PDB file of C-alpha atoms and ligand atoms in Angstrom:
ATOM      1  CA  UNK V   1       0.000   0.000   0.000  1.00 80.00           C
ATOM      2  CA  UNK V   2       1.272   3.519  -0.813  1.00 91.00           C
ATOM      3  CA  UNK V   3       0.745   7.015   0.678  1.00 94.00           C
ATOM      4  CA  UNK V   4      -2.876   8.041   0.197  1.00 91.00           C
ATOM      5  CA  UNK V   5      -1.902  11.489  -1.108  1.00 91.00           C
ATOM      6  CA  UNK V   6       1.220  11.127  -3.202  1.00 92.00           C
ATOM      7  CA  UNK V   7       1.655   7.388  -3.757  1.00 88.00           C
ATOM      8  CA  UNK V   8       5.176   7.192  -2.304  1.00 92.00           C
ATOM      9  CA  UNK V   9       6.374   4.870   0.470  1.00 93.00           C
ATOM     10  CA  UNK V  10       4.276   5.291   3.638  1.00 92.00           C
ATOM     11  CA  UNK V  11       5.735   5.668   7.157  1.00 92.00           C
ATOM     12  CA  UNK V  12       2.555   5.329   9.207  1.00 93.00           C
ATOM     13  CA  UNK V  13      -0.931   3.880   9.098  1.00 91.00           C
ATOM     14  CA  UNK V  14      -3.282   6.383  10.708  1.00 88.00           C
ATOM     15  CA  UNK V  15      -5.125   5.093  13.755  1.00 79.00           C
ATOM     16  CA  UNK V  16      -8.811   4.481  13.406  1.00 70.00           C
ATOM     17  CA  UNK V  17      -8.614   4.247   9.590  1.00 77.00           C
ATOM     18  CA  UNK V  18      -6.916   2.333   6.809  1.00 81.00           C
ATOM     19  CA  UNK V  19      -5.073   5.406   5.504  1.00 91.00           C
ATOM     20  CA  UNK V  20      -1.284   5.323   5.155  1.00 94.00           C
ATOM     21  CA  UNK V  21       0.893   8.410   4.739  1.00 95.00           C
ATOM     22  CA  UNK V  22       4.482   9.147   3.688  1.00 96.00           C
ATOM     23  CA  UNK V  23       6.837  11.289   5.786  1.00 96.00           C
ATOM     24  CA  UNK V  24       6.010  14.647   4.251  1.00 96.00           C
ATOM     25  CA  UNK V  25       2.242  14.023   4.024  1.00 96.00           C
ATOM     26  CA  UNK V  26       2.196  12.773   7.624  1.00 96.00           C
ATOM     27  CA  UNK V  27       3.984  15.884   8.928  1.00 97.00           C
ATOM     28  CA  UNK V  28       1.495  18.081   7.059  1.00 97.00           C
ATOM     29  CA  UNK V  29      -1.436  16.021   8.381  1.00 97.00           C
ATOM     30  CA  UNK V  30      -0.099  16.187  11.971  1.00 97.00           C
ATOM     31  CA  UNK V  31       0.515  19.930  12.000  1.00 98.00           C
ATOM     32  CA  UNK V  32      -2.776  20.669  10.282  1.00 98.00           C
ATOM     33  CA  UNK V  33      -4.678  18.611  12.846  1.00 97.00           C
ATOM     34  CA  UNK V  34      -2.961  20.346  15.784  1.00 98.00           C
ATOM     35  CA  UNK V  35      -3.567  23.759  14.239  1.00 97.00           C
ATOM     36  CA  UNK V  36      -7.202  22.919  13.565  1.00 98.00           C
ATOM     37  CA  UNK V  37      -7.632  22.002  17.247  1.00 98.00           C
ATOM     38  CA  UNK V  38      -6.122  25.362  18.251  1.00 97.00           C
ATOM     39  CA  UNK V  39      -8.517  27.300  16.025  1.00 96.00           C
ATOM     40  CA  UNK V  40     -11.612  25.174  16.658  1.00 97.00           C
ATOM     41  CA  UNK V  41     -11.314  25.579  20.424  1.00 96.00           C
ATOM     42  CA  UNK V  42     -10.062  29.199  20.230  1.00 94.00           C
ATOM     43  CA  UNK V  43      -7.025  28.166  22.238  1.00 95.00           C
ATOM     44  CA  UNK V  44      -5.121  31.325  21.568  1.00 90.00           C
ATOM     45  CA  UNK V  45      -6.779  34.676  21.950  1.00 85.00           C
ATOM     46  CA  UNK V  46      -5.064  37.978  22.394  1.00 87.00           C
ATOM     47  CA  UNK V  47      -2.415  36.667  24.752  1.00 89.00           C
ATOM     48  CA  UNK V  48       1.155  37.288  23.678  1.00 92.00           C
ATOM     49  CA  UNK V  49       2.942  35.151  26.243  1.00 95.00           C
ATOM     50  CA  UNK V  50       2.261  31.444  25.737  1.00 97.00           C
ATOM     51  CA  UNK V  51       3.786  28.838  28.018  1.00 98.00           C
ATOM     52  CA  UNK V  52       4.642  25.292  27.002  1.00 98.00           C
ATOM     53  CA  UNK V  53       5.025  22.765  29.812  1.00 98.00           C
ATOM     54  CA  UNK V  54       8.006  20.661  28.845  1.00 97.00           C
ATOM     55  CA  UNK V  55       9.223  17.478  30.519  1.00 94.00           C
ATOM     56  CA  UNK V  56      11.778  16.436  27.917  1.00 93.00           C
ATOM     57  CA  UNK V  57       9.686  13.506  26.650  1.00 94.00           C
ATOM     58  CA  UNK V  58       8.401  13.043  23.095  1.00 95.00           C
ATOM     59  CA  UNK V  59       4.984  14.682  23.553  1.00 97.00           C
ATOM     60  CA  UNK V  60       6.155  17.863  25.219  1.00 97.00           C
ATOM     61  CA  UNK V  61       9.250  18.314  23.026  1.00 97.00           C
ATOM     62  CA  UNK V  62       7.113  17.808  19.886  1.00 98.00           C
ATOM     63  CA  UNK V  63       4.683  20.390  21.240  1.00 98.00           C
ATOM     64  CA  UNK V  64       7.460  22.851  22.020  1.00 98.00           C
ATOM     65  CA  UNK V  65       8.842  22.444  18.500  1.00 98.00           C
ATOM     66  CA  UNK V  66       5.363  22.848  16.952  1.00 98.00           C
ATOM     67  CA  UNK V  67       4.416  25.897  19.063  1.00 97.00           C
ATOM     68  CA  UNK V  68       7.745  27.563  18.383  1.00 97.00           C
ATOM     69  CA  UNK V  69       7.253  27.028  14.657  1.00 97.00           C
ATOM     70  CA  UNK V  70       3.820  28.616  14.996  1.00 95.00           C
ATOM     71  CA  UNK V  71       5.288  31.569  16.924  1.00 95.00           C
ATOM     72  CA  UNK V  72       7.905  32.097  14.209  1.00 94.00           C
ATOM     73  CA  UNK V  73       5.131  32.273  11.624  1.00 92.00           C
ATOM     74  CA  UNK V  74       2.655  34.315  13.635  1.00 84.00           C
ATOM     75  CA  UNK V  75       5.109  36.685  15.315  1.00 85.00           C
ATOM     76  CA  UNK V  76       2.321  37.832  17.659  1.00 90.00           C
ATOM     77  CA  UNK V  77       3.094  35.262  20.334  1.00 93.00           C
ATOM     78  CA  UNK V  78       6.140  34.572  22.444  1.00 95.00           C
ATOM     79  CA  UNK V  79       6.855  31.057  23.659  1.00 97.00           C
ATOM     80  CA  UNK V  80       8.135  30.295  27.164  1.00 98.00           C
ATOM     81  CA  UNK V  81       9.152  26.735  27.935  1.00 98.00           C
ATOM     82  CA  UNK V  82       8.444  25.795  31.559  1.00 98.00           C
ATOM     83  CA  UNK V  83      10.067  22.717  33.054  1.00 97.00           C
ATOM     84  CA  UNK V  84       9.670  21.212  36.501  1.00 97.00           C
ATOM     85  CA  UNK V  85      12.468  19.214  38.075  1.00 96.00           C
ATOM     86  CA  UNK V  86      10.703  16.959  40.582  1.00 96.00           C
ATOM     87  CA  UNK V  87      13.923  15.497  41.925  1.00 95.00           C
ATOM     88  CA  UNK V  88      13.689  11.897  40.701  1.00 94.00           C
ATOM     89  CA  UNK V  89      17.124  10.315  40.588  1.00 92.00           C
ATOM     90  CA  UNK V  90      18.122   8.908  37.216  1.00 88.00           C
ATOM     91  CA  UNK V  91      14.984  10.178  35.481  1.00 89.00           C
ATOM     92  CA  UNK V  92      14.459  13.887  35.206  1.00 82.00           C
ATOM     93  CA  UNK V  93      17.104  15.023  32.809  1.00 85.00           C
ATOM     94  CA  UNK V  94      16.699  18.428  31.183  1.00 91.00           C
ATOM     95  CA  UNK V  95      20.025  18.528  29.317  1.00 92.00           C
ATOM     96  CA  UNK V  96      18.446  18.037  25.887  1.00 93.00           C
ATOM     97  CA  UNK V  97      15.628  20.501  26.640  1.00 95.00           C
ATOM     98  CA  UNK V  98      18.161  23.131  27.662  1.00 96.00           C
ATOM     99  CA  UNK V  99      20.183  22.588  24.472  1.00 95.00           C
ATOM    100  CA  UNK V 100      17.033  22.626  22.326  1.00 96.00           C
ATOM    101  CA  UNK V 101      15.789  25.883  23.867  1.00 97.00           C
ATOM    102  CA  UNK V 102      19.192  27.519  23.509  1.00 97.00           C
ATOM    103  CA  UNK V 103      19.479  26.492  19.862  1.00 96.00           C
ATOM    104  CA  UNK V 104      15.971  27.725  19.065  1.00 96.00           C
ATOM    105  CA  UNK V 105      16.204  30.868  21.224  1.00 96.00           C
ATOM    106  CA  UNK V 106      13.274  29.813  23.412  1.00 97.00           C
ATOM    107  CA  UNK V 107      13.165  31.212  26.945  1.00 97.00           C
ATOM    108  CA  UNK V 108      13.292  28.304  29.375  1.00 98.00           C
ATOM    109  CA  UNK V 109      12.186  28.553  33.015  1.00 98.00           C
ATOM    110  CA  UNK V 110      13.106  25.655  35.305  1.00 97.00           C
ATOM    111  CA  UNK V 111      11.632  25.204  38.803  1.00 97.00           C
ATOM    112  CA  UNK V 112      12.589  22.416  41.155  1.00 97.00           C
ATOM    113  CA  UNK V 113      10.716  20.756  44.022  1.00 97.00           C
ATOM    114  CA  UNK V 114      13.909  21.010  46.031  1.00 96.00           C
ATOM    115  CA  UNK V 115      14.117  24.785  45.737  1.00 97.00           C
ATOM    116  CA  UNK V 116      10.378  25.523  45.832  1.00 96.00           C
ATOM    117  CA  UNK V 117       9.256  22.976  48.448  1.00 95.00           C
ATOM    118  CA  UNK V 118      12.472  22.279  50.336  1.00 93.00           C
ATOM    119  CA  UNK V 119      13.168  18.712  49.157  1.00 94.00           C
ATOM    120  CA  UNK V 120      13.134  16.483  46.073  1.00 95.00           C
ATOM    121  CA  UNK V 121      10.284  14.031  45.395  1.00 95.00           C
ATOM    122  CA  UNK V 122      12.553  11.070  46.166  1.00 95.00           C
ATOM    123  CA  UNK V 123      12.886  12.343  49.737  1.00 94.00           C
ATOM    124  CA  UNK V 124       9.245  13.417  50.126  1.00 94.00           C
ATOM    125  CA  UNK V 125       7.852   9.976  49.386  1.00 92.00           C
ATOM    126  CA  UNK V 126       9.810   8.493  52.271  1.00 91.00           C
ATOM    127  CA  UNK V 127       8.029  10.855  54.637  1.00 89.00           C
ATOM    128  CA  UNK V 128       4.441  10.500  53.507  1.00 86.00           C
ATOM    129  CA  UNK V 129       2.243   7.470  52.989  1.00 84.00           C
ATOM    130  CA  UNK V 130       0.963   8.348  49.527  1.00 85.00           C
ATOM    131  CA  UNK V 131       1.662   7.161  45.984  1.00 89.00           C
ATOM    132  CA  UNK V 132       4.502   9.164  44.376  1.00 92.00           C
ATOM    133  CA  UNK V 133       2.299  10.207  41.438  1.00 93.00           C
ATOM    134  CA  UNK V 134      -0.363  11.718  43.724  1.00 90.00           C
ATOM    135  CA  UNK V 135       2.167  14.003  45.397  1.00 93.00           C
ATOM    136  CA  UNK V 136       4.116  14.662  42.218  1.00 95.00           C
ATOM    137  CA  UNK V 137       1.063  15.531  40.103  1.00 94.00           C
ATOM    138  CA  UNK V 138      -0.388  17.899  42.694  1.00 94.00           C
ATOM    139  CA  UNK V 139       2.884  19.719  43.334  1.00 96.00           C
ATOM    140  CA  UNK V 140       3.708  19.957  39.634  1.00 96.00           C
ATOM    141  CA  UNK V 141       0.276  21.393  38.724  1.00 95.00           C
ATOM    142  CA  UNK V 142       0.615  23.885  41.562  1.00 95.00           C
ATOM    143  CA  UNK V 143       4.050  25.057  40.401  1.00 97.00           C
ATOM    144  CA  UNK V 144       3.100  25.207  36.734  1.00 97.00           C
ATOM    145  CA  UNK V 145       0.054  27.331  37.500  1.00 96.00           C
ATOM    146  CA  UNK V 146       1.600  29.720  40.000  1.00 96.00           C
ATOM    147  CA  UNK V 147       4.830  30.211  38.059  1.00 97.00           C
ATOM    148  CA  UNK V 148       3.084  30.639  34.696  1.00 97.00           C
ATOM    149  CA  UNK V 149       0.755  33.221  36.256  1.00 96.00           C
ATOM    150  CA  UNK V 150       3.684  35.080  37.839  1.00 95.00           C
ATOM    151  CA  UNK V 151       5.438  35.121  34.456  1.00 96.00           C
ATOM    152  CA  UNK V 152       2.372  36.798  32.929  1.00 96.00           C
ATOM    153  CA  UNK V 153       1.583  33.806  30.744  1.00 96.00           C
ATOM    154  CA  UNK V 154      -1.879  33.893  29.174  1.00 93.00           C
ATOM    155  CA  UNK V 155      -2.239  30.215  28.233  1.00 95.00           C
ATOM    156  CA  UNK V 156      -0.212  27.169  29.125  1.00 97.00           C
ATOM    157  CA  UNK V 157       0.051  24.489  26.437  1.00 98.00           C
ATOM    158  CA  UNK V 158       0.567  20.864  27.439  1.00 98.00           C
ATOM    159  CA  UNK V 159       1.480  17.874  25.264  1.00 97.00           C
ATOM    160  CA  UNK V 160      -1.558  15.760  26.222  1.00 98.00           C
ATOM    161  CA  UNK V 161      -2.689  13.422  23.489  1.00 98.00           C
ATOM    162  CA  UNK V 162      -5.950  11.551  22.977  1.00 98.00           C
ATOM    163  CA  UNK V 163      -4.345   8.615  24.836  1.00 97.00           C
ATOM    164  CA  UNK V 164      -3.704  10.732  27.950  1.00 97.00           C
ATOM    165  CA  UNK V 165      -7.146  12.250  27.864  1.00 98.00           C
ATOM    166  CA  UNK V 166      -8.952   8.923  27.374  1.00 98.00           C
ATOM    167  CA  UNK V 167      -6.972   7.513  30.319  1.00 98.00           C
ATOM    168  CA  UNK V 168      -7.934  10.497  32.498  1.00 97.00           C
ATOM    169  CA  UNK V 169     -11.620  10.189  31.585  1.00 98.00           C
ATOM    170  CA  UNK V 170     -11.610   6.482  32.489  1.00 98.00           C
ATOM    171  CA  UNK V 171      -9.604   7.016  35.683  1.00 97.00           C
ATOM    172  CA  UNK V 172     -12.137   9.594  36.870  1.00 97.00           C
ATOM    173  CA  UNK V 173     -15.022   7.289  35.974  1.00 97.00           C
ATOM    174  CA  UNK V 174     -13.451   4.311  37.737  1.00 96.00           C
ATOM    175  CA  UNK V 175     -12.797   6.372  40.858  1.00 95.00           C
ATOM    176  CA  UNK V 176     -16.137   8.188  40.765  1.00 96.00           C
ATOM    177  CA  UNK V 177     -14.395  11.559  40.397  1.00 93.00           C
ATOM    178  CA  UNK V 178     -16.738  13.075  37.863  1.00 93.00           C
ATOM    179  CA  UNK V 179     -16.010  16.593  39.092  1.00 91.00           C
ATOM    180  CA  UNK V 180     -12.405  16.144  38.016  1.00 92.00           C
ATOM    181  CA  UNK V 181     -13.541  15.247  34.502  1.00 95.00           C
ATOM    182  CA  UNK V 182     -15.246  18.648  34.300  1.00 93.00           C
ATOM    183  CA  UNK V 183     -11.749  20.167  34.415  1.00 91.00           C
ATOM    184  CA  UNK V 184     -10.606  18.154  31.395  1.00 95.00           C
ATOM    185  CA  UNK V 185     -11.129  18.913  27.701  1.00 96.00           C
ATOM    186  CA  UNK V 186      -9.085  20.634  24.987  1.00 97.00           C
ATOM    187  CA  UNK V 187      -9.110  23.823  27.099  1.00 95.00           C
ATOM    188  CA  UNK V 188      -9.067  23.023  30.791  1.00 89.00           C
ATOM    189  CA  UNK V 189     -10.749  24.648  33.720  1.00 74.00           C
ATOM    190  CA  UNK V 190     -14.294  25.192  34.865  1.00 68.00           C
ATOM    191  CA  UNK V 191     -14.311  28.458  36.734  1.00 69.00           C
ATOM    192  CA  UNK V 192     -13.022  31.640  35.097  1.00 73.00           C
ATOM    193  CA  UNK V 193     -10.659  32.893  37.772  1.00 80.00           C
ATOM    194  CA  UNK V 194      -7.613  35.070  37.141  1.00 85.00           C
ATOM    195  CA  UNK V 195      -5.572  32.935  39.524  1.00 89.00           C
ATOM    196  CA  UNK V 196      -5.833  29.975  37.150  1.00 91.00           C
ATOM    197  CA  UNK V 197      -3.859  29.947  33.912  1.00 94.00           C
ATOM    198  CA  UNK V 198      -5.951  28.126  31.331  1.00 93.00           C
ATOM    199  CA  UNK V 199      -4.303  25.044  29.856  1.00 95.00           C
ATOM    200  CA  UNK V 200      -4.591  24.223  26.204  1.00 97.00           C
ATOM    201  CA  UNK V 201      -3.967  20.877  24.522  1.00 98.00           C
ATOM    202  CA  UNK V 202      -3.172  21.303  20.807  1.00 98.00           C
ATOM    203  CA  UNK V 203      -2.473  17.541  20.450  1.00 98.00           C
ATOM    204  CA  UNK V 204      -5.851  16.625  21.938  1.00 98.00           C
ATOM    205  CA  UNK V 205      -7.011  14.693  18.867  1.00 97.00           C
ATOM    206  CA  UNK V 206      -3.624  13.157  18.036  1.00 97.00           C
ATOM    207  CA  UNK V 207      -2.531   9.793  19.362  1.00 96.00           C
ATOM    208  CA  UNK V 208       0.625   8.979  21.266  1.00 96.00           C
ATOM    209  CA  UNK V 209       1.753   6.911  18.272  1.00 95.00           C
ATOM    210  CA  UNK V 210       1.300   9.886  15.942  1.00 96.00           C
ATOM    211  CA  UNK V 211       3.200  12.184  18.312  1.00 97.00           C
ATOM    212  CA  UNK V 212       6.055   9.665  18.606  1.00 96.00           C
ATOM    213  CA  UNK V 213       6.188   9.394  14.823  1.00 96.00           C
ATOM    214  CA  UNK V 214       6.258  13.181  14.435  1.00 97.00           C
ATOM    215  CA  UNK V 215       9.016  13.443  17.038  1.00 97.00           C
ATOM    216  CA  UNK V 216      11.029  10.725  15.308  1.00 97.00           C
ATOM    217  CA  UNK V 217      10.574  12.125  11.791  1.00 97.00           C
ATOM    218  CA  UNK V 218      11.576  15.593  12.963  1.00 97.00           C
ATOM    219  CA  UNK V 219      14.559  14.075  14.749  1.00 96.00           C
ATOM    220  CA  UNK V 220      13.797  15.972  17.942  1.00 96.00           C
ATOM    221  CA  UNK V 221      16.096  15.429  20.955  1.00 93.00           C
ATOM    222  CA  UNK V 222      14.275  13.722  23.825  1.00 92.00           C
ATOM    223  CA  UNK V 223      14.891  12.108  27.172  1.00 87.00           C
ATOM    224  CA  UNK V 224      13.965   8.455  26.725  1.00 87.00           C
ATOM    225  CA  UNK V 225      14.310   7.452  30.372  1.00 88.00           C
ATOM    226  CA  UNK V 226      11.110   6.364  32.098  1.00 88.00           C
ATOM    227  CA  UNK V 227      10.086   7.485  35.568  1.00 92.00           C
ATOM    228  CA  UNK V 228      10.863   4.730  38.114  1.00 92.00           C
ATOM    229  CA  UNK V 229       7.541   5.397  39.868  1.00 93.00           C
ATOM    230  CA  UNK V 230       5.298   5.182  36.802  1.00 90.00           C
ATOM    231  CA  UNK V 231       4.806   1.388  36.930  1.00 87.00           C
ATOM    232  CA  UNK V 232       3.070   1.594  40.306  1.00 83.00           C
ATOM    233  CA  UNK V 233       0.684   4.323  39.200  1.00 90.00           C
ATOM    234  CA  UNK V 234      -3.038   3.898  38.653  1.00 93.00           C
ATOM    235  CA  UNK V 235      -2.623   5.588  35.270  1.00 94.00           C
ATOM    236  CA  UNK V 236      -0.196   2.876  34.127  1.00 94.00           C
ATOM    237  CA  UNK V 237      -2.805   0.195  34.831  1.00 95.00           C
ATOM    238  CA  UNK V 238      -5.544   2.077  32.987  1.00 97.00           C
ATOM    239  CA  UNK V 239      -3.143   2.789  30.122  1.00 96.00           C
ATOM    240  CA  UNK V 240      -2.347  -0.886  29.718  1.00 96.00           C
ATOM    241  CA  UNK V 241      -5.977  -1.889  29.811  1.00 96.00           C
ATOM    242  CA  UNK V 242      -6.944   0.782  27.290  1.00 97.00           C
ATOM    243  CA  UNK V 243      -4.108  -0.109  24.926  1.00 96.00           C
ATOM    244  CA  UNK V 244      -5.007  -3.810  25.085  1.00 96.00           C
ATOM    245  CA  UNK V 245      -8.588  -2.975  24.316  1.00 94.00           C
ATOM    246  CA  UNK V 246      -7.701  -0.566  21.506  1.00 93.00           C
ATOM    247  CA  UNK V 247      -5.500  -3.204  19.886  1.00 92.00           C
ATOM    248  CA  UNK V 248      -8.700  -5.182  19.298  1.00 93.00           C
ATOM    249  CA  UNK V 249     -11.169  -2.298  18.881  1.00 92.00           C
ATOM    250  CA  UNK V 250      -9.261   0.472  17.091  1.00 90.00           C
ATOM    251  CA  UNK V 251     -11.839   3.215  17.611  1.00 92.00           C
ATOM    252  CA  UNK V 252     -11.930   2.875  21.428  1.00 95.00           C
ATOM    253  CA  UNK V 253      -9.910   5.968  22.429  1.00 96.00           C
ATOM    254  CA  UNK V 254     -11.613   8.169  19.831  1.00 95.00           C
ATOM    255  CA  UNK V 255     -15.028   6.870  20.915  1.00 96.00           C
ATOM    256  CA  UNK V 256     -14.285   7.665  24.579  1.00 97.00           C
ATOM    257  CA  UNK V 257     -13.205  11.194  23.720  1.00 98.00           C
ATOM    258  CA  UNK V 258     -16.009  11.913  21.258  1.00 97.00           C
ATOM    259  CA  UNK V 259     -18.667  10.829  23.723  1.00 97.00           C
ATOM    260  CA  UNK V 260     -16.905  12.648  26.562  1.00 98.00           C
ATOM    261  CA  UNK V 261     -16.879  15.890  24.552  1.00 98.00           C
ATOM    262  CA  UNK V 262     -20.647  15.609  24.161  1.00 97.00           C
ATOM    263  CA  UNK V 263     -21.243  15.635  27.895  1.00 97.00           C
ATOM    264  CA  UNK V 264     -18.383  17.998  28.820  1.00 96.00           C
ATOM    265  CA  UNK V 265     -20.404  21.248  28.411  1.00 95.00           C
ATOM    266  CA  UNK V 266     -22.989  19.883  30.898  1.00 95.00           C
ATOM    267  CA  UNK V 267     -20.276  18.908  33.366  1.00 94.00           C
ATOM    268  CA  UNK V 268     -18.627  22.320  33.080  1.00 91.00           C
ATOM    269  CA  UNK V 269     -21.962  24.066  33.646  1.00 91.00           C
ATOM    270  CA  UNK V 270     -22.746  21.947  36.694  1.00 91.00           C
ATOM    271  CA  UNK V 271     -19.358  22.439  38.359  1.00 86.00           C
ATOM    272  CA  UNK V 272     -18.949  26.106  37.428  1.00 82.00           C
ATOM    273  CA  UNK V 273     -20.932  26.858  40.581  1.00 77.00           C
ATOM    274  CA  UNK V 274     -18.183  25.501  42.832  1.00 75.00           C
ATOM    275  CA  UNK V 275     -16.804  28.356  44.887  1.00 80.00           C
ATOM    276  CA  UNK V 276     -13.052  28.858  44.681  1.00 84.00           C
ATOM    277  CA  UNK V 277     -11.486  30.332  47.784  1.00 87.00           C
ATOM    278  CA  UNK V 278      -7.873  31.155  48.571  1.00 90.00           C
ATOM    279  CA  UNK V 279      -5.647  28.916  50.691  1.00 93.00           C
ATOM    280  CA  UNK V 280      -5.294  30.479  54.157  1.00 95.00           C
ATOM    281  CA  UNK V 281      -1.664  29.537  54.162  1.00 93.00           C
ATOM    282  CA  UNK V 282      -0.257  30.307  50.697  1.00 93.00           C
ATOM    283  CA  UNK V 283      -3.109  32.243  49.049  1.00 91.00           C
ATOM    284  CA  UNK V 284      -3.305  29.953  46.022  1.00 91.00           C
ATOM    285  CA  UNK V 285      -6.802  29.066  44.748  1.00 89.00           C
ATOM    286  CA  UNK V 286      -8.447  25.998  46.288  1.00 88.00           C
ATOM    287  CA  UNK V 287     -11.895  24.741  47.230  1.00 82.00           C
ATOM    288  CA  UNK V 288     -11.232  24.235  50.959  1.00 86.00           C
ATOM    289  CA  UNK V 289      -9.499  26.411  53.551  1.00 91.00           C
ATOM    290  CA  UNK V 290      -6.039  24.945  53.031  1.00 94.00           C
ATOM    291  CA  UNK V 291      -4.781  23.780  49.640  1.00 93.00           C
ATOM    292  CA  UNK V 292      -3.564  20.225  49.029  1.00 92.00           C
ATOM    293  CA  UNK V 293       0.024  21.386  48.592  1.00 94.00           C
ATOM    294  CA  UNK V 294       0.124  23.065  51.988  1.00 95.00           C
ATOM    295  CA  UNK V 295      -1.464  19.921  53.509  1.00 92.00           C
ATOM    296  CA  UNK V 296       1.261  17.731  51.962  1.00 91.00           C
ATOM    297  CA  UNK V 297       4.055  20.028  53.028  1.00 91.00           C
ATOM    298  CA  UNK V 298       2.705  20.187  56.589  1.00 91.00           C
ATOM    299  CA  UNK V 299       2.649  16.379  56.799  1.00 89.00           C
ATOM    300  CA  UNK V 300       6.129  16.068  55.310  1.00 87.00           C
ATOM    301  CA  UNK V 301       7.655  18.647  57.623  1.00 82.00           C
ATOM    302  CA  UNK V 302       6.121  16.956  60.703  1.00 76.00           C
ATOM    303  CA  UNK V 303       8.215  13.822  60.095  1.00 67.00           C
TER     304      UNK V 303
HETATM  305 FE1  LIG A 401       5.696  12.153  38.737  1.00 64.13          FE
HETATM  306 FE2  LIG A 401       4.373   9.824  38.597  1.00 64.13          FE
HETATM  307 FE3  LIG A 401       4.973  11.152  36.368  1.00 64.13          FE
HETATM  308 FE4  LIG A 401       6.885   9.966  37.793  1.00 64.13          FE
HETATM  309  S1  LIG A 401       5.196   8.951  36.721  1.00 64.13           S
HETATM  310  S2  LIG A 401       6.974  12.037  36.907  1.00 64.13           S
HETATM  311  S3  LIG A 401       6.139  10.291  39.882  1.00 64.13           S
HETATM  312  S4  LIG A 401       3.580  11.840  38.012  1.00 64.13           S
HETATM  313 ZN1  LIG A 402       2.629  11.372   0.633  1.00 64.13          ZN
HETATM  314 ZN1  LIG A 403      -1.664  26.513  50.198  1.00 64.13          ZN
END
């Protein structure tokens, strides 16, 4: 079988269809799809400063490359790469990201758990009886939001793909956390509050396989090391189950997302009424009196 558009040798079979594309047609298809998502969901308004959360992995580096290319064309936006160093020995390695940003003249901001919270994740998990990903995810979201806001960033782009989103939808269903699903979607957030920087997901309708292929074809430098804690995470179990299922029923992830997007406006409307207060300790937005981060840090410091 040859490329559907130009009849040369294909490099990928598109998920959820029998279409095959060659390198150049695939790159065009990928970028067009990401751009279409940006315009369809009005991801970028008048904001000039756009953040890209970058971990060094294939999704975030591909996104950084794509957004920077867009900024070079548009010239009305400025890209800031934001990286979080959680302090995970042998995993978090930002050497390639630093080189990539330097080469492409992208401003990179790095924040570490050690500097911001007093200790690396590796040390925190010895002091608290919680799964590493629960602490890590909460602290990382907190830092990304507060630092992006302090930098004057209007929107924060993340490299989430349809795989990530389908996993999150299922995880929330399985755990009965429907309110958390209301915060998902191509543009996150429920309540319009200046303290929250809206997150945008330009790769929302692209699969992990497509993003990996794009990253590979563009020869982008990435950190291939896996997090030592990921295997024990709930997400890893859901990911495996979903991938096994999708191997037999190819439309599964797309079906989850398409049906989720139908109910998302209702979820957002329902949970928009939730009152957001300010943490009595750090002032960051939260629904209770004390935010989760301050709760964690209090427990950690006690030990
Ligand atoms: Fe953090 Fe878990 Fe991701 Fe590792 S797998 S970086 S612990 S959220
Ligand atoms: Zn082609
Ligand atoms: Zn707090």
